[in-house]
Short mmCIF file of C-alpha atoms and ligand atoms in Angstrom, two decimals:
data_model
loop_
_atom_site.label_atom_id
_atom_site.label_comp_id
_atom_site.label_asym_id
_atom_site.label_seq_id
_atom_site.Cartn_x
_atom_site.Cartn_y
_atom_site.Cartn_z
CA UNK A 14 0.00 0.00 0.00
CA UNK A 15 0.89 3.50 -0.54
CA UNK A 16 1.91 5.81 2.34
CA UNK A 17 0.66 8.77 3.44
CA UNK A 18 3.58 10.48 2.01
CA UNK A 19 3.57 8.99 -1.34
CA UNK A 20 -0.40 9.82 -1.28
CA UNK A 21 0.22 12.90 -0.50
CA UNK A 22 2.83 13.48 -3.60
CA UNK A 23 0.44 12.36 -5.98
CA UNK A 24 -2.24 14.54 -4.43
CA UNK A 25 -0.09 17.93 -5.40
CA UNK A 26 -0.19 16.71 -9.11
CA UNK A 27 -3.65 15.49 -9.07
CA UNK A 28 -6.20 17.46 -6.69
CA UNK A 29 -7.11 20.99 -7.43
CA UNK A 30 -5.39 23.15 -4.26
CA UNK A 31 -8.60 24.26 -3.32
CA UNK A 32 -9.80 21.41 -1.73
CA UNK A 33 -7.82 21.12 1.60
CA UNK A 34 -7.90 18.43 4.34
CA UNK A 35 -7.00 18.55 8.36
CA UNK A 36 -4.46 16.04 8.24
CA UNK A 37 -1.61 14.93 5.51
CA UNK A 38 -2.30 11.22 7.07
CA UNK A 39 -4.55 8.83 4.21
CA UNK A 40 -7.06 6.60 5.45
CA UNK A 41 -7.20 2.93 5.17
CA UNK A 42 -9.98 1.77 7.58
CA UNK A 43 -11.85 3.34 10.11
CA UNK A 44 -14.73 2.07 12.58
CA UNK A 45 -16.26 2.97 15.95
CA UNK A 46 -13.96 5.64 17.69
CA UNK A 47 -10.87 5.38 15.73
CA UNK A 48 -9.36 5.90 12.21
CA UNK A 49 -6.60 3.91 11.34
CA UNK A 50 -4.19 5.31 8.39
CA UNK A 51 -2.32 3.62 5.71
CA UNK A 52 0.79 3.49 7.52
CA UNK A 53 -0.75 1.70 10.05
CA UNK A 54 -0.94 4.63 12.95
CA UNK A 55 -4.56 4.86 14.36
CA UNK A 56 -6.23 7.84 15.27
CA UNK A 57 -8.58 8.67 18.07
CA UNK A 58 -11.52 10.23 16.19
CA UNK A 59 -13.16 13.76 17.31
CA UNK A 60 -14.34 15.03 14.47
CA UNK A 61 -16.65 11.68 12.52
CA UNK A 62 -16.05 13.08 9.53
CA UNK A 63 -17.84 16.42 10.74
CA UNK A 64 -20.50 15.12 12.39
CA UNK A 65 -21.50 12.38 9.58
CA UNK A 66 -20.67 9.06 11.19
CA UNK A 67 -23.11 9.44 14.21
CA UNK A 68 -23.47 5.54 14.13
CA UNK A 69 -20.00 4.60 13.61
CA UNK A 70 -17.69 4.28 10.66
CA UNK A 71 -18.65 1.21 8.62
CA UNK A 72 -21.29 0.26 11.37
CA UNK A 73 -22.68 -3.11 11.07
CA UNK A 74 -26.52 -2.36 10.26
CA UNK A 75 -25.01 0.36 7.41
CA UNK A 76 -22.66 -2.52 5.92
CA UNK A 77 -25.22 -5.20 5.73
CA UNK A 78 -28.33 -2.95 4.46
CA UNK A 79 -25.58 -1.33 1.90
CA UNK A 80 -24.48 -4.56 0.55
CA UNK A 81 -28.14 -5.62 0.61
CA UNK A 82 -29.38 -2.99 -1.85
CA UNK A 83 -26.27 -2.79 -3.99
CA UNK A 84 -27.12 -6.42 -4.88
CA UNK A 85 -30.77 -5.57 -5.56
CA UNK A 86 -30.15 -2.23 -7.79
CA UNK A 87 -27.93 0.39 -7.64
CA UNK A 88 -30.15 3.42 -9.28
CA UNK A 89 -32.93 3.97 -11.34
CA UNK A 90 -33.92 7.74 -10.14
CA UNK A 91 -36.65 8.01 -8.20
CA UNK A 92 -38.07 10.45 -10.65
CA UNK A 93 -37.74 7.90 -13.43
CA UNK A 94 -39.02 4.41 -11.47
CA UNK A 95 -39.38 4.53 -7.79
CA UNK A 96 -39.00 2.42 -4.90
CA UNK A 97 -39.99 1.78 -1.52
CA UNK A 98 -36.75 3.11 0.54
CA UNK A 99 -37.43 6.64 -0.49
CA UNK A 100 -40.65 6.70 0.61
CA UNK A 101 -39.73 4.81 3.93
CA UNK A 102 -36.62 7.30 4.55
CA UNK A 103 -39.34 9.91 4.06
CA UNK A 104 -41.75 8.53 6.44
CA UNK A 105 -39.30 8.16 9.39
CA UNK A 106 -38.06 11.51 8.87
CA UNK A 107 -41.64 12.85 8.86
CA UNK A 108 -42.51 10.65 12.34
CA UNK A 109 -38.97 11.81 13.84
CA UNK A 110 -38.71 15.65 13.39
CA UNK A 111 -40.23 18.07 15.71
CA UNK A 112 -43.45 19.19 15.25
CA UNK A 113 -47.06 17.52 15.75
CA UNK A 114 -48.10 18.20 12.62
CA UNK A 115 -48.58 16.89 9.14
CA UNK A 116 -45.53 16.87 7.26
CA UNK A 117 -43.86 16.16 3.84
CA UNK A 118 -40.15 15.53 2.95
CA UNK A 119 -37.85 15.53 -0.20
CA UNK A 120 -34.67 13.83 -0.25
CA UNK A 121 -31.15 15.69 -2.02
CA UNK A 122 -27.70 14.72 -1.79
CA UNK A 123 -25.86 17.39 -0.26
CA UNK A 124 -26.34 19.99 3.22
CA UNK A 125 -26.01 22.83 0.58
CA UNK A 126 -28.61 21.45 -1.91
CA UNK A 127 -31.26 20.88 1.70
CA UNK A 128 -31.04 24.27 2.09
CA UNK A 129 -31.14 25.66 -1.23
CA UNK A 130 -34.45 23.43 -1.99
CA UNK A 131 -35.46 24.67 1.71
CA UNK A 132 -35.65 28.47 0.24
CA UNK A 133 -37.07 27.63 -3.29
CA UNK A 134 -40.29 25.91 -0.96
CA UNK A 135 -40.08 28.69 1.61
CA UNK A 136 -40.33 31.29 -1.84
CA UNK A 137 -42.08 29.39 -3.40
CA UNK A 138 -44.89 28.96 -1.03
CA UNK A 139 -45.28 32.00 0.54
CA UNK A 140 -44.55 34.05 -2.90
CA UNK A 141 -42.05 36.55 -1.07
CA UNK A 142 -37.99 37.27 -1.83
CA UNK A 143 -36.27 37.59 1.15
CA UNK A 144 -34.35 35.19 3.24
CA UNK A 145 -33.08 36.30 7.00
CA UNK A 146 -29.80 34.83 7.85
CA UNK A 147 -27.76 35.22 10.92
CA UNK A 148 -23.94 36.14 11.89
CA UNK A 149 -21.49 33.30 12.35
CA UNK A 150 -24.09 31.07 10.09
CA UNK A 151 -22.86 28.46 7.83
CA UNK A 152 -25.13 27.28 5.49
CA UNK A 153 -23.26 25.57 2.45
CA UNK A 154 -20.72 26.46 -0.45
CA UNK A 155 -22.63 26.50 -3.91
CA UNK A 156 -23.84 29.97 -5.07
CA UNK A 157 -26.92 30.30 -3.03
CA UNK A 158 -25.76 28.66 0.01
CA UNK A 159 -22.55 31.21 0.03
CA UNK A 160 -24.42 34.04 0.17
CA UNK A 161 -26.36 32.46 3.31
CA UNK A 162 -22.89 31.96 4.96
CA UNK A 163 -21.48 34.57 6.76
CA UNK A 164 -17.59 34.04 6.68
CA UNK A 165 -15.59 35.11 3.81
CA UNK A 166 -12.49 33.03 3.75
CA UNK A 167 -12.27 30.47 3.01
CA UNK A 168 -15.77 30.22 1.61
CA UNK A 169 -17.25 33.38 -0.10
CA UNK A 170 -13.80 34.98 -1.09
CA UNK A 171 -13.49 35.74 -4.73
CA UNK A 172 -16.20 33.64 -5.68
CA UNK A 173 -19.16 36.46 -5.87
CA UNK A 174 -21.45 37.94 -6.95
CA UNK A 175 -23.72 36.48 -4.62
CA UNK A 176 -27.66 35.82 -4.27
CA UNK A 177 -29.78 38.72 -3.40
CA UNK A 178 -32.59 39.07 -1.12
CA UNK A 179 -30.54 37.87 1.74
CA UNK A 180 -30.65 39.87 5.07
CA UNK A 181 -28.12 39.36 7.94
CA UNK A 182 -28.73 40.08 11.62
CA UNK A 183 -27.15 39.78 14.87
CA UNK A 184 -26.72 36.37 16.09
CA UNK A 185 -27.36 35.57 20.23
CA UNK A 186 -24.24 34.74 20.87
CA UNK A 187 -23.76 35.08 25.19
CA UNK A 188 -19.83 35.31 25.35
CA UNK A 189 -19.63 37.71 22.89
CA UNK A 190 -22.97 40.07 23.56
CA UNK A 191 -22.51 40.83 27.07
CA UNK A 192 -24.86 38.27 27.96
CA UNK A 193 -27.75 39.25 26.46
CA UNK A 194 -30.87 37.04 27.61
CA UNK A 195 -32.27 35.71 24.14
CA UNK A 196 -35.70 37.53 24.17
CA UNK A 197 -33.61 41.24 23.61
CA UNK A 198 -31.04 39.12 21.42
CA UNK A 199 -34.26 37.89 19.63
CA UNK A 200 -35.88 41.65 19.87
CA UNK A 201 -32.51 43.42 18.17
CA UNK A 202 -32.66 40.73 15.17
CA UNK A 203 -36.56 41.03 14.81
CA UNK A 204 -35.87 45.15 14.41
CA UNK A 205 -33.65 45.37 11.76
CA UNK A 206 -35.56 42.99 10.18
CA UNK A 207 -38.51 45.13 10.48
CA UNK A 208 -36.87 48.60 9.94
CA UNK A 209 -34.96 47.28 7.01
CA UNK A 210 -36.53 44.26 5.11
CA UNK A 211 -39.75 44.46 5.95
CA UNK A 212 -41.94 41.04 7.76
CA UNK A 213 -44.06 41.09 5.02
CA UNK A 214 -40.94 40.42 2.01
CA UNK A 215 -39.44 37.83 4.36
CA UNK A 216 -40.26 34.47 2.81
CA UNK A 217 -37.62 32.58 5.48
CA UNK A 218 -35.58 32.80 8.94
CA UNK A 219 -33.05 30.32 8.50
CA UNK A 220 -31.27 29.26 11.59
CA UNK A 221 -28.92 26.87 13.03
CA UNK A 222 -30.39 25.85 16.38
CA UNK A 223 -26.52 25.28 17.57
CA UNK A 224 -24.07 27.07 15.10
CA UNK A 225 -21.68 24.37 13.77
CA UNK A 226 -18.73 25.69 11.56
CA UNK A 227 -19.23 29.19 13.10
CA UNK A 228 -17.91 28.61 16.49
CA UNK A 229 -20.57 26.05 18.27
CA UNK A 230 -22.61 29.05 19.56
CA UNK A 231 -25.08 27.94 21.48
CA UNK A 232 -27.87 31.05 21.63
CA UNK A 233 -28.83 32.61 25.05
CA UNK A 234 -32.44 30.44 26.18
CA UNK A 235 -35.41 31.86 24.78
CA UNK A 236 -33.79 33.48 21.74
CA UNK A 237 -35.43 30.14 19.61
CA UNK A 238 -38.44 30.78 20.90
CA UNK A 239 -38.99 34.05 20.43
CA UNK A 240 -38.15 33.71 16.74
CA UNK A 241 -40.53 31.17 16.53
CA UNK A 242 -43.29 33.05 17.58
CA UNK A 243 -42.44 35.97 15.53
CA UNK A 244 -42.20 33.79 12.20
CA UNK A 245 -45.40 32.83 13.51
CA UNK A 246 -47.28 36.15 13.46
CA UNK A 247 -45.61 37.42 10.48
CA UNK A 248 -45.93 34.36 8.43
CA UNK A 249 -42.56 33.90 8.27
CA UNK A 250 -41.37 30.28 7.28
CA UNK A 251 -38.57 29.20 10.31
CA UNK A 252 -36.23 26.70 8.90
CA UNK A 253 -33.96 25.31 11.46
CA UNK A 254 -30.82 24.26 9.33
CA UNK A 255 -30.18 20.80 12.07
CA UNK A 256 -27.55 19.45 9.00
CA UNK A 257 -24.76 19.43 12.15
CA UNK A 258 -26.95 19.37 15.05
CA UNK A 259 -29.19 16.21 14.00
CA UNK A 260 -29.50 12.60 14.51
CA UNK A 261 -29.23 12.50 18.55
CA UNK A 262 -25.63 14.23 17.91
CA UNK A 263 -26.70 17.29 20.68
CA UNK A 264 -28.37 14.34 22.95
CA UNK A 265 -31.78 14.38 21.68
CA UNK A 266 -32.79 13.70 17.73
CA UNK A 267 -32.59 17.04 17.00
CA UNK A 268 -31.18 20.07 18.42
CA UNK A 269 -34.79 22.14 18.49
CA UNK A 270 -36.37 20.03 20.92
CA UNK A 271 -33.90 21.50 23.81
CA UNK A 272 -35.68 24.95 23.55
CA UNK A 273 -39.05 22.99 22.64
CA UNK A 274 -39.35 25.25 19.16
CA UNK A 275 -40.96 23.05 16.38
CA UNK A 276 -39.55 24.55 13.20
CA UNK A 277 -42.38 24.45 9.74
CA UNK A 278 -38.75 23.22 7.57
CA UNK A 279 -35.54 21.91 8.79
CA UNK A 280 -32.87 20.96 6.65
CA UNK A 281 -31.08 17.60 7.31
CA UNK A 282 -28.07 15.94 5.94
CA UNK A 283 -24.21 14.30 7.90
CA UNK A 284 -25.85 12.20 10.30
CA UNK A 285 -28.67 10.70 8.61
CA UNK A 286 -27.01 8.06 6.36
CA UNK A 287 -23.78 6.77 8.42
CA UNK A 288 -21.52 8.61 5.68
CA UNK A 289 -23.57 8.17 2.43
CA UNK A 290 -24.30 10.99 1.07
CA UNK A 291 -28.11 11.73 1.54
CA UNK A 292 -30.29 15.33 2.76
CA UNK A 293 -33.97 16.41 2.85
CA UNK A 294 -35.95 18.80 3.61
CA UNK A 295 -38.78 18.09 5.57
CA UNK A 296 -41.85 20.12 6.88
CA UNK A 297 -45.38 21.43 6.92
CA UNK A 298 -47.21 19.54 4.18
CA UNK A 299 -48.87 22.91 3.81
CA UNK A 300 -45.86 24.15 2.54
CA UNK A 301 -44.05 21.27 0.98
CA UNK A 302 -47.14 20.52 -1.19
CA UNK A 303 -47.12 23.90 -2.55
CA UNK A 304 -44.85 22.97 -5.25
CA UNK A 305 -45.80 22.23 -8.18
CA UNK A 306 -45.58 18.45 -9.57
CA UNK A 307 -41.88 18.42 -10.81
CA UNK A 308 -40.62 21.45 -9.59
CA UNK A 309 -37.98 19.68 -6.63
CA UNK A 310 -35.74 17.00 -7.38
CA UNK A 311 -32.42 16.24 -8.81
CA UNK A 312 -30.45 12.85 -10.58
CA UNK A 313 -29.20 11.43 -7.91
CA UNK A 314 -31.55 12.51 -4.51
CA UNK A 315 -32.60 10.00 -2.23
CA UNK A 316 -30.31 7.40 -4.16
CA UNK A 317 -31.31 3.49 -2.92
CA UNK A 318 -28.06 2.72 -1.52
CA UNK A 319 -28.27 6.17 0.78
CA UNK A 320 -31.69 5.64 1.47
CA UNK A 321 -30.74 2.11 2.40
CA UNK A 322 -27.71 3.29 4.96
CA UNK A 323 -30.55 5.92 6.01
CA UNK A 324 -32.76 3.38 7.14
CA UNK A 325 -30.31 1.23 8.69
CA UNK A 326 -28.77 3.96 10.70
CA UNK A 327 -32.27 5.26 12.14
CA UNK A 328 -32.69 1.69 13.27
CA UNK A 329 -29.41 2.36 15.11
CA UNK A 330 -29.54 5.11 16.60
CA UNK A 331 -32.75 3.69 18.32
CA UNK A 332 -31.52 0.25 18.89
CA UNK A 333 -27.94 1.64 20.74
CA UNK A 334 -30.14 4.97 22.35
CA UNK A 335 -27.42 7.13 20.66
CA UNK A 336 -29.32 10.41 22.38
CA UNK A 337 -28.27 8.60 25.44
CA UNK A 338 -24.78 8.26 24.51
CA UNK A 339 -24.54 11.64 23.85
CA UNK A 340 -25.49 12.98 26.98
CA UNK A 341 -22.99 10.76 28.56
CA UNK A 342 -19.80 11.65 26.31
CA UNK A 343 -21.12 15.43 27.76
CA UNK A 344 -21.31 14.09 31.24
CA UNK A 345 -18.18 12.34 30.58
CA UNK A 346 -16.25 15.18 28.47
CA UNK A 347 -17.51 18.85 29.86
CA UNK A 348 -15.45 18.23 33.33
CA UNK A 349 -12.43 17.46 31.71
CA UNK A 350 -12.50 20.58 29.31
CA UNK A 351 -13.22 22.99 32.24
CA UNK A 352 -10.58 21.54 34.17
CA UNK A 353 -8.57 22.41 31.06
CA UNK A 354 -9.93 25.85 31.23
CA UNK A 355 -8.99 26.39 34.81
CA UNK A 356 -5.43 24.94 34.59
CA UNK A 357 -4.26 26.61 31.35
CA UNK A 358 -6.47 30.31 31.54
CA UNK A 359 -6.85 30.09 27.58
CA UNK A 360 -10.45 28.78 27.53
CA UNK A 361 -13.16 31.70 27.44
CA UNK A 362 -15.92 28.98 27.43
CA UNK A 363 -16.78 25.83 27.62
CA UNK A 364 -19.80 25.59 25.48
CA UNK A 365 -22.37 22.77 23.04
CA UNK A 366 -24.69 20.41 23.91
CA UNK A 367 -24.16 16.33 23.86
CA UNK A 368 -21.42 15.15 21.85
CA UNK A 369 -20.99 18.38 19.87
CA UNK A 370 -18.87 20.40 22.49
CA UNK A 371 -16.11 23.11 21.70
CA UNK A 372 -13.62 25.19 23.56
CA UNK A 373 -13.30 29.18 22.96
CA UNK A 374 -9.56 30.35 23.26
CA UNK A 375 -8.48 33.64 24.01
CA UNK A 376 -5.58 35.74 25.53
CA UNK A 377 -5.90 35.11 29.03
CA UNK A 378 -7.78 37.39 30.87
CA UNK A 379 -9.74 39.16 27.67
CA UNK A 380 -11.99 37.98 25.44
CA UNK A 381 -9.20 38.78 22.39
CA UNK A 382 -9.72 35.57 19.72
CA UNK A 383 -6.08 33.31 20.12
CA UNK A 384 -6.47 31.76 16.49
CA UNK A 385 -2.37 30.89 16.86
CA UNK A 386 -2.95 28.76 20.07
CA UNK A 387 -6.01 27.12 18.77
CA UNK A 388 -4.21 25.73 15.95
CA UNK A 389 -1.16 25.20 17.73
CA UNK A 390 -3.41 23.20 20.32
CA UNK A 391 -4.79 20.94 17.34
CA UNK A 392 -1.16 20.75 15.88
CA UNK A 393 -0.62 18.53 18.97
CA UNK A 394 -3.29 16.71 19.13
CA UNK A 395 -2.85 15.52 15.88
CA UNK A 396 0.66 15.05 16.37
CA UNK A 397 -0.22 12.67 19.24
CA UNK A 398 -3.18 10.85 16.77
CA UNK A 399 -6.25 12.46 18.03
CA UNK A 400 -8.28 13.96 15.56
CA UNK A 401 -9.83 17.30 16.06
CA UNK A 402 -11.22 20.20 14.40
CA UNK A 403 -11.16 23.58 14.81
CA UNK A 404 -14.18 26.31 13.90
CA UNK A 405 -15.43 29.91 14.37
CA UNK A 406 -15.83 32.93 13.17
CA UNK A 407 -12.03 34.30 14.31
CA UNK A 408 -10.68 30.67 13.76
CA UNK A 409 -10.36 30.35 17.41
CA UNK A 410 -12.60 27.55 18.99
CA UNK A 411 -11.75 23.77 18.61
CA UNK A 412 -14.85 21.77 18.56
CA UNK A 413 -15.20 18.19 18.70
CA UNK A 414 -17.55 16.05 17.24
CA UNK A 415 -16.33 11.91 18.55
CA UNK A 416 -19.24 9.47 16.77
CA UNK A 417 -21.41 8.78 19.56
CA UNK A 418 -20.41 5.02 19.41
CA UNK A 419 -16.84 6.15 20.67
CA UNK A 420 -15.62 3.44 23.57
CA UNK A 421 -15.12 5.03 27.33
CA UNK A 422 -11.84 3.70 26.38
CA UNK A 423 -11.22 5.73 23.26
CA UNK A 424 -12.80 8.94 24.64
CA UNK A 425 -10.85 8.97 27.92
CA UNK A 426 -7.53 8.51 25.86
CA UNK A 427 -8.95 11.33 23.30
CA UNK A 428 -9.20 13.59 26.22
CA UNK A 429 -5.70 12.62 27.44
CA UNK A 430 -4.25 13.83 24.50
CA UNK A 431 -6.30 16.95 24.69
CA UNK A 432 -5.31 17.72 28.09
CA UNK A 433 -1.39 17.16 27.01
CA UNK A 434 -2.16 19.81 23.81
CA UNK A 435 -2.65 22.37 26.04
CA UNK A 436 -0.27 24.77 27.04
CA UNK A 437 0.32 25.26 31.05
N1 PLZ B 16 -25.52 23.60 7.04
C1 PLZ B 16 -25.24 23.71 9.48
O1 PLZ B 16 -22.80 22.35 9.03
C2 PLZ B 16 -21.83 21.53 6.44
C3 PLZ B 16 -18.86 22.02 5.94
C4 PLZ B 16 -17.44 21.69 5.73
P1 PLZ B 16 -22.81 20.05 2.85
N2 PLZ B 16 -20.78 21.74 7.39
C5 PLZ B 16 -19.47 21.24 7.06
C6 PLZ B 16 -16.84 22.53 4.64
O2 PLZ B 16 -15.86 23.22 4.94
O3 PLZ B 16 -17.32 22.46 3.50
C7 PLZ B 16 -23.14 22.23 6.67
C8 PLZ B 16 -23.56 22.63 7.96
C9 PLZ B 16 -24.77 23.31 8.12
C10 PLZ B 16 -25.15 23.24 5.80
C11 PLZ B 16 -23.96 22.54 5.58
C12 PLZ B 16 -23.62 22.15 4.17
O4 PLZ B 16 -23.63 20.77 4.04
O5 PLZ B 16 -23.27 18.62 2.92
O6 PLZ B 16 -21.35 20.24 3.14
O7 PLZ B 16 -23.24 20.73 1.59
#
């Protein structure tokens, strides 16, 4: 077999620049908690390929239902000839999302493409242009999905012009807004859009419930809520993007049912296939049926090898209580990071929910963004084979993301190494 370094020579002549990766080290298997290269050094894994392999790398239900369906057929488009696994994937999602109500989904391939079909239906259905987005969000890379994401580099730079009709306010974000309770974070955002945009041209508020590549911001309680009811009155479709936050990663299914908000869309992708590629939108039927016949779809959506892996990791993540495990790689890891925070005086905040948890990293003593320690800190980790990620706005929180099938084992040595990457 090749190694990494080899790999990585052929890469330079081969892959376009553009596409970067955390580590120069090349995969050759991976399962559970841990990633094991081609030069045979394994890898404790916090990151699950950002928050895709909820269920494990490779896990068992995945392979076999996989295998299954490759045998069977491998694609016939479900707008062509369909089959049964779309429609199942659809009604699980329909039965599993917040919200009493009667719902609809569509199935896509990509986070990006979710949201993008997300505001065509939101448009579409309520016949108005603008879209309200929020500071820090990250909402996808294709030309749409840019203009919905706040940061410029690496992912707007260069590459406009962008959408129109998109309106940014202020996100809740407590370390970083005095501690503003969410009801007058919610109250600032709801003004501008009023004062500027107008309720009545806003066809969507599109929100991450937790922010995910923006810095894990977790907004002040009641800031949800209050946007909820105010989409409400002004008829106002809320889309909760839950692409990072879903599939029991935060400790429940999804990451709206910790402030009790049900959203009438939310966008879905990572977690629900165990690493195929697979995303819908699901919602109000009210507003999903609006659509005309033909007017969503796409080659390759809701392929019936992904909707296969779909099914088999839903069965999962009920069958091992992955919520469950969640909550207890929090219980396990949130004492060890704020004993990090107290020993080294570099941690701002300990912050997330579950097994999506993250560490803001400052100067000591301010609240001044340290993006040189943060990557130095991941530098080490990954020099000592633990796999982590790093996020945010100012580059300066490292998040971490384990699959919540991760051993005791294979977390406590994860947070070993974590403790060792820190300075102090
Ligand atoms: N919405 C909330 O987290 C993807 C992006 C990694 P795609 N996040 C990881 C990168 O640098 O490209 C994401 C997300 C939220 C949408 C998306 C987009 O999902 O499947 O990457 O298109």
């Amino acid at each position: 077999m090749a190694s990494s370094e080899e790999l990585h020579k052929r890469r330079g002549a081969a892959v376009a620049r553009g596409v970067g990766s955390v580590i120069p080290s090349y995969v050759d298997r991976a399962s559970g908690g841990k990633l094991t290269d081609v030069d045979g050094r394994e890898w404790i894994d916090f990151a699950a390929g950002i928050a895709v392999t909820n269920v494990g790398n490779s896990a068992p239900r995945v392979v076999e239902a996989v295998r299954a369906q490759v045998e069977r057929f491998t694609h016939t488009c479900f707008m062509v000839a369909p089959y049964e696994s779309y429609v199942a994937v659809c009604e699980q999602l329909n039965a599993l999302t917040p919200g009493g109500f009667e719902k609809r989904s569509a199935l896509f391939n990509s986070g990006a493409e979710a949201v993008e079909n997300a505001v065509k239906i939101a448009r579409h259905a309520t016949g108005r242009p603008a879209v309200v987005v929020f500071d820090h969000a990250y909402h996808g890379r294709t030309n749409l999905t840019m203009a919905l994401t706040a940061k410029n580099m690496p992912y707007k730079h260069r590459f406009g012009p962008f959408a129109g009709e998109i309106y940014r306010v202020p996100m809740s974000y407590p370390l970083r807004d005095g501690g503003l309770p969410g009801a007058e974070a919610a109250a600032r955002a709801i003004e501008l859009v009023e004062k500027q945009v107008g309720a009545e041209n806003v066809a969507a508020l599109l929100i991450e419930p937790i922010q995910g590549e923006g810095g894990f911001v977790v907004p002040a309680p009641g800031f949800l809520p209050a946007l909820r009811e105010w989409a409400t009155a002004a008829g106002v479709v809320f889309v909760a993007d839950e692409i990072q936050t879903g599939f029991c990663r935060t400790g429940d299914w999804f990451a709206c049912q910790h402030e009790g908000i049900e959203p009438d869309l939310v966008t879905l992708a990572k977690g629900i296939a165990g690493g195929l590629p697979l995303a819908a939108v699901t919602g109000r039927a009210g507003l999903m049926d609006a659509v005309h016949v033909g007017g969503l779809g796409g080659t390759y959506g809701g392929n019936p090898i992904a909707c296969a892996a779909a099914l088999a990791s839903i069965e999962t993540m009920h069958e091992l209580d992955l919520a469950g495990a969640a909550r207890r790689i929090e219980a396990t890891m949130v004492p060890r990071l704020q004993a990090i925070a107290e020993r080294t005086g570099v941690v701002a905040e300990v912050r997330g929910r579950g097994a999506m948890l993250a560490v803001e990293i400052v100067q000591p003593g301010t609240l001044t963004p340290d993006p040189v320690t943060t990557a130095a800190v991941s530098a080490a980790c990954h020099a000592a084979g633990l796999l982590t990620l790093t996020c945010g706005t100012y580059g300066n929180v490292l998040r971490f993301l384990p699959p919540l099938v991760i051993s005791a084992a294979e977390l406590r040595r994860g947070l070993d190494i974590l403790d060792a990457a820190f300075p102090g």
